[in-house]
Coordinates of C-alpha atoms in Angstrom, one line a residue:
M1 CA 29.3 46.4 29.5
Q2 CA 26.3 44.8 31.3
E3 CA 26.7 41.1 32.3
R4 CA 24.0 38.5 32.4
S5 CA 23.9 34.7 32.7
A6 CA 23.7 32.2 29.8
F7 CA 24.5 28.5 29.7
V8 CA 23.7 25.2 28.1
I9 CA 22.3 22.4 30.3
A10 CA 23.4 19.1 28.8
A11 CA 23.8 15.4 29.8
T12 CA 26.0 12.5 29.3
K13 CA 23.2 10.6 27.5
S14 CA 19.5 10.7 26.8
G15 CA 17.2 9.9 29.7
S16 CA 19.5 11.5 32.3
G17 CA 16.8 14.0 33.5
K18 CA 17.9 17.2 31.7
T19 CA 14.4 18.2 30.7
L20 CA 13.1 17.8 34.3
L21 CA 16.0 19.7 35.7
S22 CA 15.7 22.4 33.0
L23 CA 12.1 22.9 34.0
G24 CA 13.1 23.0 37.7
L25 CA 15.8 25.6 37.0
L26 CA 13.5 27.7 34.9
A27 CA 10.9 27.6 37.7
A28 CA 13.4 28.4 40.4
L29 CA 14.9 31.3 38.5
V30 CA 11.4 32.8 37.8
R31 CA 10.6 32.5 41.5
R32 CA 13.7 34.6 42.1
G33 CA 12.2 37.4 40.0
L34 CA 14.6 36.9 37.0
A35 CA 13.5 37.2 33.4
V36 CA 14.4 33.9 31.9
Q37 CA 14.6 33.1 28.2
P38 CA 14.6 29.4 27.3
F39 CA 15.8 27.7 24.1
K40 CA 15.9 24.1 22.9
C41 CA 18.8 22.5 20.9
G42 CA 17.5 20.4 18.1
P43 CA 14.3 19.7 16.2
D44 CA 12.1 19.3 19.2
F45 CA 8.4 20.5 19.2
I46 CA 7.5 19.4 22.7
D47 CA 10.2 20.6 25.1
P48 CA 9.8 24.3 24.0
T49 CA 6.1 24.2 25.0
L50 CA 7.1 22.8 28.4
H51 CA 9.5 25.7 28.8
T52 CA 6.7 28.1 27.9
M53 CA 4.5 26.5 30.5
V54 CA 7.0 27.5 33.2
V55 CA 8.3 30.9 32.1
D56 CA 5.4 32.2 30.0
R57 CA 7.7 33.1 27.2
V58 CA 8.1 31.6 23.8
S59 CA 11.0 29.1 23.8
H60 CA 13.0 29.0 20.5
N61 CA 14.6 26.1 18.8
L62 CA 18.3 26.4 17.9
D63 CA 19.3 23.8 15.3
L64 CA 22.6 24.1 13.4
F65 CA 21.6 21.7 10.7
M66 CA 18.3 23.2 9.8
M67 CA 18.9 26.8 10.7
G68 CA 22.7 27.3 10.3
E69 CA 25.1 29.2 12.5
E70 CA 24.0 32.7 11.6
C71 CA 20.3 32.1 12.3
C72 CA 21.1 30.5 15.6
R73 CA 23.3 33.4 16.7
R74 CA 20.7 35.9 15.6
I75 CA 17.9 34.3 17.6
F76 CA 20.1 33.9 20.6
A77 CA 21.3 37.5 20.5
R78 CA 17.8 38.9 20.0
A79 CA 16.8 37.4 23.4
A80 CA 19.7 39.0 25.2
V81 CA 18.1 42.4 25.5
E82 CA 15.2 41.3 27.6
A83 CA 16.5 38.3 29.6
D84 CA 18.5 38.1 32.8
V85 CA 19.2 34.4 32.1
R86 CA 19.3 32.5 28.9
L87 CA 19.1 28.7 29.3
V88 CA 19.6 26.4 26.4
E89 CA 18.4 22.8 27.0
G90 CA 20.5 20.3 25.0
V91 CA 19.5 17.2 23.1
M92 CA 20.6 13.6 23.7
G93 CA 24.1 13.4 25.1
L94 CA 26.4 16.4 24.9
F95 CA 28.4 15.2 21.9
D96 CA 25.7 13.2 20.2
G97 CA 24.4 14.5 16.8
G98 CA 27.6 15.5 14.9
E99 CA 27.3 18.9 13.3
A100 CA 24.0 19.6 15.2
S101 CA 25.1 18.3 18.6
T102 CA 24.6 20.2 21.8
A103 CA 28.4 20.6 22.0
A104 CA 28.5 22.1 18.5
L105 CA 25.9 24.7 19.5
A106 CA 27.7 25.5 22.7
R107 CA 30.9 26.2 20.6
V108 CA 29.0 28.4 18.1
L109 CA 27.3 30.4 20.9
D110 CA 30.4 30.4 23.1
L111 CA 28.4 29.1 26.1
P112 CA 29.5 27.2 29.2
V113 CA 27.9 23.8 29.8
L114 CA 26.2 22.5 33.0
L115 CA 26.5 18.7 32.8
V116 CA 23.8 16.5 34.2
V117 CA 25.0 13.0 35.2
D118 CA 22.6 10.2 36.0
A119 CA 24.3 8.7 39.1
R120 CA 22.1 5.6 39.5
S121 CA 24.2 2.4 40.0
A122 CA 27.5 4.3 40.1
A123 CA 29.6 6.2 42.6
E124 CA 33.3 7.0 42.1
S125 CA 33.0 5.9 38.5
V126 CA 31.0 9.1 37.9
A127 CA 34.4 11.0 38.2
A128 CA 35.8 9.0 35.3
V129 CA 32.8 9.9 33.2
V130 CA 33.1 13.6 34.0
K131 CA 36.8 13.5 33.4
G132 CA 36.2 12.1 29.9
F133 CA 33.7 14.9 29.1
E134 CA 36.2 17.5 30.3
V135 CA 39.0 16.3 28.0
Y136 CA 37.0 15.0 25.0
D137 CA 36.8 18.5 23.4
P138 CA 39.0 21.2 25.0
R139 CA 36.8 23.8 23.2
I140 CA 33.9 22.9 25.6
H141 CA 33.9 24.6 29.0
L142 CA 32.1 22.6 31.7
C143 CA 30.9 25.2 34.3
G144 CA 29.5 22.6 36.7
V145 CA 28.1 19.1 37.3
V146 CA 24.7 18.3 38.7
L147 CA 24.1 14.7 39.8
N148 CA 20.7 13.2 39.2
Q149 CA 19.0 10.2 40.8
I150 CA 21.0 10.4 44.0
G151 CA 20.1 7.8 46.6
S152 CA 21.6 9.1 49.9
A153 CA 24.0 11.6 51.5
R154 CA 26.7 8.9 51.5
H155 CA 26.2 8.4 47.7
V156 CA 26.8 12.2 47.2
A157 CA 29.9 12.2 49.4
L158 CA 31.5 9.3 47.5
I159 CA 31.1 11.1 44.2
R160 CA 32.0 14.5 45.5
D161 CA 35.3 13.2 46.9
A162 CA 36.1 11.4 43.6
L163 CA 35.3 14.5 41.6
A164 CA 37.5 16.7 43.8
Q165 CA 40.5 14.4 43.4
S166 CA 40.2 13.9 39.6
C167 CA 38.2 16.7 37.9
A168 CA 38.4 20.4 37.5
T169 CA 34.6 20.9 37.1
P170 CA 32.8 21.8 40.4
L171 CA 29.9 19.9 41.7
L172 CA 27.0 22.3 41.8
G173 CA 24.2 20.0 42.9
A174 CA 22.8 16.6 43.6
F175 CA 19.2 15.9 42.9
P176 CA 17.5 13.0 44.7
R177 CA 15.4 10.1 43.2
E178 CA 11.9 11.6 43.1
Q179 CA 8.8 10.0 41.6
Q180 CA 6.4 12.9 42.2
F181 CA 7.9 14.9 39.3
M182 CA 7.5 12.1 36.6
M183 CA 5.8 13.5 33.5
P184 CA 3.5 11.4 31.3
E185 CA 4.7 10.3 27.9
R186 CA 3.3 8.8 24.7
H187 CA 4.7 7.6 21.3
L188 CA 6.2 11.0 20.2
G189 CA 7.6 11.9 23.7
L190 CA 6.4 13.9 26.6
H191 CA 3.0 15.6 26.7
M192 CA 2.8 19.2 25.4
G193 CA 3.1 22.1 27.7
E194 CA -0.5 23.2 26.8
E195 CA -1.6 19.9 28.4
N196 CA 0.0 20.9 31.8
P197 CA 1.8 17.6 32.4
L198 CA 3.0 19.1 35.7
S199 CA 0.4 20.8 37.9
A200 CA 1.1 24.1 39.5
G201 CA 1.7 22.3 42.8
Q202 CA 4.2 20.0 41.2
L203 CA 6.0 22.9 39.6
D204 CA 6.2 24.7 42.9
R205 CA 7.6 21.6 44.6
L206 CA 10.1 21.0 41.7
A207 CA 11.3 24.6 42.0
A208 CA 11.7 24.2 45.7
A209 CA 13.6 21.0 45.3
V210 CA 16.0 22.6 42.8
E211 CA 16.6 25.5 45.2
D212 CA 17.4 23.0 48.0
H213 CA 19.7 20.7 45.9
I214 CA 21.4 22.9 43.3
D215 CA 23.6 25.9 44.1
I216 CA 21.9 28.5 41.9
P217 CA 24.0 31.5 43.0
A218 CA 27.2 29.6 42.1
L219 CA 25.7 28.5 38.8
L220 CA 24.7 32.1 37.9
A221 CA 28.2 33.3 38.9
A222 CA 29.9 30.7 36.8
T223 CA 27.8 31.5 33.7
V224 CA 28.1 35.2 33.4
Q225 CA 28.2 36.3 29.8
P226 CA 28.7 39.8 28.4
L227 CA 25.6 41.4 27.0
P228 CA 26.3 42.5 23.4
P229 CA 25.7 46.2 22.7
P230 CA 22.3 46.9 21.0
R231 CA 24.0 47.6 17.7
Q232 CA 25.1 44.0 17.5
V233 CA 21.5 42.7 17.7
P234 CA 20.1 42.7 14.1
P235 CA 17.0 44.7 13.7
P236 CA 13.7 42.9 13.0
V237 CA 12.7 42.4 9.4
R238 CA 10.1 45.0 8.5
P239 CA 6.8 43.6 7.2
V240 CA 6.0 44.2 3.6
Q241 CA 2.6 45.4 2.1
P242 CA 0.1 44.2 1.2
R243 CA -0.6 41.8 4.0
L244 CA -2.1 38.3 3.3
R245 CA -3.9 36.0 5.7
L246 CA -2.1 32.6 6.3
A247 CA -4.5 30.1 8.0
V248 CA -2.5 28.0 10.4
A249 CA -4.1 24.8 11.9
R250 CA -3.6 25.2 15.7
D251 CA -5.4 22.8 18.1
A252 CA -4.8 19.6 20.0
A253 CA -4.4 17.7 16.8
F254 CA -2.0 20.1 15.1
C255 CA 0.5 21.7 17.4
F256 CA 4.0 21.1 15.9
Y257 CA 5.4 24.4 14.6
Y258 CA 8.8 26.1 14.8
Q259 CA 8.1 29.5 16.2
E260 CA 10.8 31.1 14.1
N261 CA 9.1 29.7 10.9
L262 CA 5.9 31.6 12.0
A263 CA 7.9 34.7 12.7
M264 CA 9.6 34.6 9.3
L265 CA 6.3 34.1 7.6
A266 CA 4.9 37.1 9.4
A267 CA 7.9 39.1 8.5
A268 CA 7.4 38.1 4.8
G269 CA 3.9 39.6 4.8
F270 CA 1.5 37.0 6.3
D271 CA -0.9 37.7 9.1
I272 CA -1.0 34.4 11.0
V273 CA -4.6 33.4 11.6
P274 CA -5.2 30.2 13.6
F275 CA -8.0 27.8 12.8
S276 CA -9.1 24.4 14.3
P277 CA -9.6 21.3 12.1
L278 CA -11.3 19.8 15.2
A279 CA -13.8 22.6 15.8
D280 CA -14.1 25.1 12.9
A281 CA -16.6 24.7 10.1
A282 CA -14.7 26.8 7.6
L283 CA -11.4 28.4 6.9
P284 CA -10.9 31.9 8.2
P285 CA -12.4 34.7 6.0
A286 CA -10.0 36.1 3.4
T287 CA -7.6 33.2 3.6
A288 CA -4.8 33.5 1.1
A289 CA -2.8 30.3 2.0
V290 CA -3.1 27.4 4.4
Y291 CA -0.4 25.7 6.6
I292 CA -1.2 22.5 8.4
G293 CA 1.7 21.4 10.6
G294 CA 2.4 18.2 12.5
G295 CA 0.9 16.9 15.7
Y296 CA -1.4 14.1 16.8
P297 CA -4.2 13.5 14.2
E298 CA -4.1 9.8 15.2
L299 CA -5.3 10.7 18.7
H300 CA -8.1 12.8 17.4
A301 CA -9.0 11.0 14.2
A302 CA -12.7 10.4 15.0
A303 CA -13.2 14.1 15.8
L304 CA -11.4 15.1 12.6
T305 CA -13.6 12.8 10.6
A306 CA -16.7 14.1 12.2
N307 CA -16.0 17.7 11.1
T308 CA -17.2 17.1 7.6
S309 CA -17.7 20.8 6.9
L310 CA -14.0 21.7 7.3
R311 CA -12.9 18.6 5.4
T312 CA -15.1 19.6 2.5
A313 CA -13.9 23.2 2.7
L314 CA -10.2 22.1 2.6
R315 CA -10.8 19.8 -0.3
Q316 CA -12.6 22.5 -2.2
W317 CA -9.8 25.0 -1.4
V318 CA -7.2 22.7 -3.1
E319 CA -9.5 22.0 -6.0
D320 CA -9.9 25.7 -6.6
G321 CA -6.1 26.1 -6.7
G322 CA -5.6 27.6 -3.2
P323 CA -2.0 27.3 -1.9
L324 CA -1.7 24.7 0.9
Y325 CA 1.4 23.3 2.6
C326 CA 1.1 20.4 5.1
E327 CA 3.7 18.3 6.8
C328 CA 3.7 15.0 8.8
G329 CA 0.4 15.1 10.8
G330 CA -0.9 17.6 8.3
L331 CA -0.1 15.1 5.5
M332 CA -1.9 12.4 7.3
Y333 CA -5.0 14.6 7.7
M334 CA -5.0 15.5 4.0
A335 CA -4.8 11.8 2.9
E336 CA -7.8 9.7 2.0
E337 CA -7.9 7.8 5.3
L338 CA -6.0 7.1 8.5
A339 CA -5.9 3.7 10.3
D340 CA -5.2 4.3 14.0
T341 CA -3.2 2.0 16.4
E342 CA -6.4 -0.1 17.0
G343 CA -6.9 -0.7 13.3
R344 CA -9.9 1.6 13.0
V345 CA -10.0 3.4 9.7
H346 CA -11.0 7.1 9.6
P347 CA -11.8 9.1 6.5
M348 CA -9.7 12.2 6.2
V349 CA -9.8 15.2 3.8
G350 CA -8.9 13.2 0.7
V351 CA -6.7 15.6 -1.2
F352 CA -3.9 13.1 -1.6
P353 CA -4.9 9.5 -2.5
L354 CA -2.9 7.9 0.3
Q355 CA -4.0 5.4 2.9
M356 CA -2.1 6.0 6.2
I357 CA -1.5 3.5 8.9
M358 CA 0.0 3.9 12.4
R359 CA 2.9 1.6 13.3
P360 CA 4.0 0.5 16.8
R361 CA 7.5 1.9 16.2
F362 CA 8.7 5.0 14.4
S363 CA 8.9 4.6 10.6
R364 CA 11.5 7.3 9.9
L365 CA 13.8 9.5 12.0
G366 CA 16.5 12.0 11.1
Y367 CA 17.5 15.2 9.4
R368 CA 16.7 15.7 5.8
R369 CA 17.9 17.8 2.9
V370 CA 15.2 18.5 0.3
R371 CA 15.9 19.5 -3.3
L372 CA 13.0 20.9 -5.2
R373 CA 12.5 19.2 -8.5
R374 CA 10.5 22.1 -10.0
D375 CA 9.2 25.6 -9.1
C376 CA 6.5 25.5 -6.5
L377 CA 5.2 27.6 -3.6
L378 CA 8.2 26.6 -1.5
G379 CA 10.9 27.8 -3.9
R380 CA 12.6 27.4 -7.3
Q381 CA 13.7 24.2 -9.0
G382 CA 17.0 23.1 -7.5
D383 CA 16.6 24.9 -4.2
T384 CA 17.8 22.9 -1.2
L385 CA 15.6 23.1 2.0
Y386 CA 16.4 21.6 5.4
G387 CA 14.2 19.7 7.8
H388 CA 13.6 16.8 10.1
E389 CA 11.5 13.6 9.9
F390 CA 10.0 11.7 12.8
H391 CA 6.8 9.7 12.5
Y392 CA 5.1 6.5 13.3
S393 CA 2.7 6.4 10.3
E394 CA 3.4 5.5 6.7
P395 CA 1.4 5.0 3.5
I396 CA 0.3 1.5 2.6
G397 CA -0.8 -0.1 -0.6
E398 CA 0.3 0.6 -4.1
A399 CA 2.2 3.9 -4.7
P400 CA -0.4 6.4 -6.0
A401 CA 0.1 8.3 -9.3
L402 CA 1.2 11.5 -7.5
E403 CA 3.8 14.0 -8.6
C404 CA 6.7 14.2 -6.1
L405 CA 8.4 17.6 -5.8
Y406 CA 11.1 16.5 -3.4
A407 CA 14.3 14.7 -4.0
L408 CA 15.5 13.7 -0.5
D409 CA 19.1 13.1 0.3
D410 CA 18.4 9.5 1.1
G411 CA 17.3 8.9 -2.4
R412 CA 13.5 8.9 -1.9
Q413 CA 11.0 10.9 -3.9
E414 CA 8.5 12.7 -1.7
G415 CA 6.7 16.1 -1.4
Y416 CA 3.4 15.0 -2.9
A417 CA 1.8 17.7 -5.2
R418 CA -1.8 18.3 -6.2
H419 CA -2.8 21.6 -7.8
N420 CA -1.1 24.2 -5.5
A421 CA -1.0 21.8 -2.5
I422 CA 2.2 20.2 -1.2
G423 CA 2.2 17.4 1.5
S424 CA 5.3 15.9 3.0
Y425 CA 6.5 14.0 6.1
V426 CA 9.4 16.4 6.4
H427 CA 9.1 19.2 8.9
L428 CA 10.9 22.1 7.2
H429 CA 12.7 24.9 8.9
F430 CA 13.4 28.0 6.9
G431 CA 16.3 29.4 9.0
R432 CA 18.9 28.7 6.4
T433 CA 16.6 29.6 3.4
V434 CA 14.6 32.7 4.5
G435 CA 14.3 33.6 0.8
N436 CA 12.0 30.7 0.3
V437 CA 9.5 32.2 2.8
D438 CA 9.5 35.3 0.7
H439 CA 8.8 33.1 -2.3
F440 CA 5.9 31.4 -0.5
F441 CA 4.4 34.9 0.1
R442 CA 4.8 36.0 -3.5
H443 CA 3.3 32.8 -4.7
A444 CA 0.3 33.2 -2.4
L445 CA -0.1 36.8 -3.5
S446 CA 0.0 35.8 -7.2
M447 CA -2.6 33.1 -6.6
Q448 CA -4.9 35.5 -4.7
T449 CA -4.6 38.1 -7.5
R450 CA -5.7 35.5 -10.0
R451 CA -8.7 34.5 -7.8
E452 CA -9.7 38.1 -7.5
E453 CA -9.5 38.6 -11.3
R454 CA -11.6 35.6 -11.9
T455 CA -14.3 36.9 -9.5

């Protein structure tokens, strides 16, 4: 049986540098001529784009809450055929997140864990931290430790000696304090990969630094995993006929999408056709349904307002009964208006009678279960969908007279409905409910048939 490397890179806590070290490892492995497939644990839209920036491959989210074990295993196994190395970047600290933690994902996928430890303001005490992570869950196998924010050779020596005396996990690297690799951030996190937050020169220097300070051959040797026979990799779902065109908003304002969602929509029968609310005057020809994901409409509010042609086209699409699903940033765009962080008010599409305002801190954050209160384009009454909520905006003023299709597990009513349009703050993932994607397609097909009969 052929063997290739696969591992999780995790940390003791958020802010330890695992994203930067993940990017450095990806870049260094690519420089070695290896085919590297990245993944991201958790509901993160930004880090996967950074992975893609480095390896020029789509990076996939793996989230046990939203996707379930079987979907995570299927996506991970599918990549095994083409990759020499599969690297899963964790989320928060290794054991943070309960059923959706990095540790839980490592157990489900049976992967070893490379532990990143921020060693600032500590020396021998690092060994106590590592020891705790070794024994906290015996089902987790730590294949190595990488120290970050190291100040000197003496600093490394103190920690290395303490680890050797007390811990079974080998020290595989020590990364120095380095400001040249710092990446810009904003309210929702790091900048997207498409914005090239690290220049080509910075990536080259980062890869070289990882080569110098991390024992990559030892890491690869410690993370060898058997490659499953081809019969164990589920075949792709065959597209059905007829095909329908799903117009998906893709530009600097709307860039938050789970790649697996788009793949499942394509497998259900949709041809994914991108359009830009910033630049396009109309929806793509022969559109059957519209999907507007999250992103940064607040950073591009003036330009979105200025594109009156598309705002009119979207409003007319909904009035004519066209299927439309929008989430988070998409909901903000489909509202009446959006007040940015400076208090400037920008008219938006006006499908939902909501006035949105940006807040200095996030308004809501966390996983969500969504139960449908009636049949709609997303499924049948009583269906449970899974997603995640993270936003800084919120509606203000009196609650509008809008039907709410969602009963959320925290007791709120949401999922605003108008005609065949649904808007919500919840980013849904269909990994656990692929049948609902098929329902979306059948609903769009039915609506298109009705429009054709009317004309």
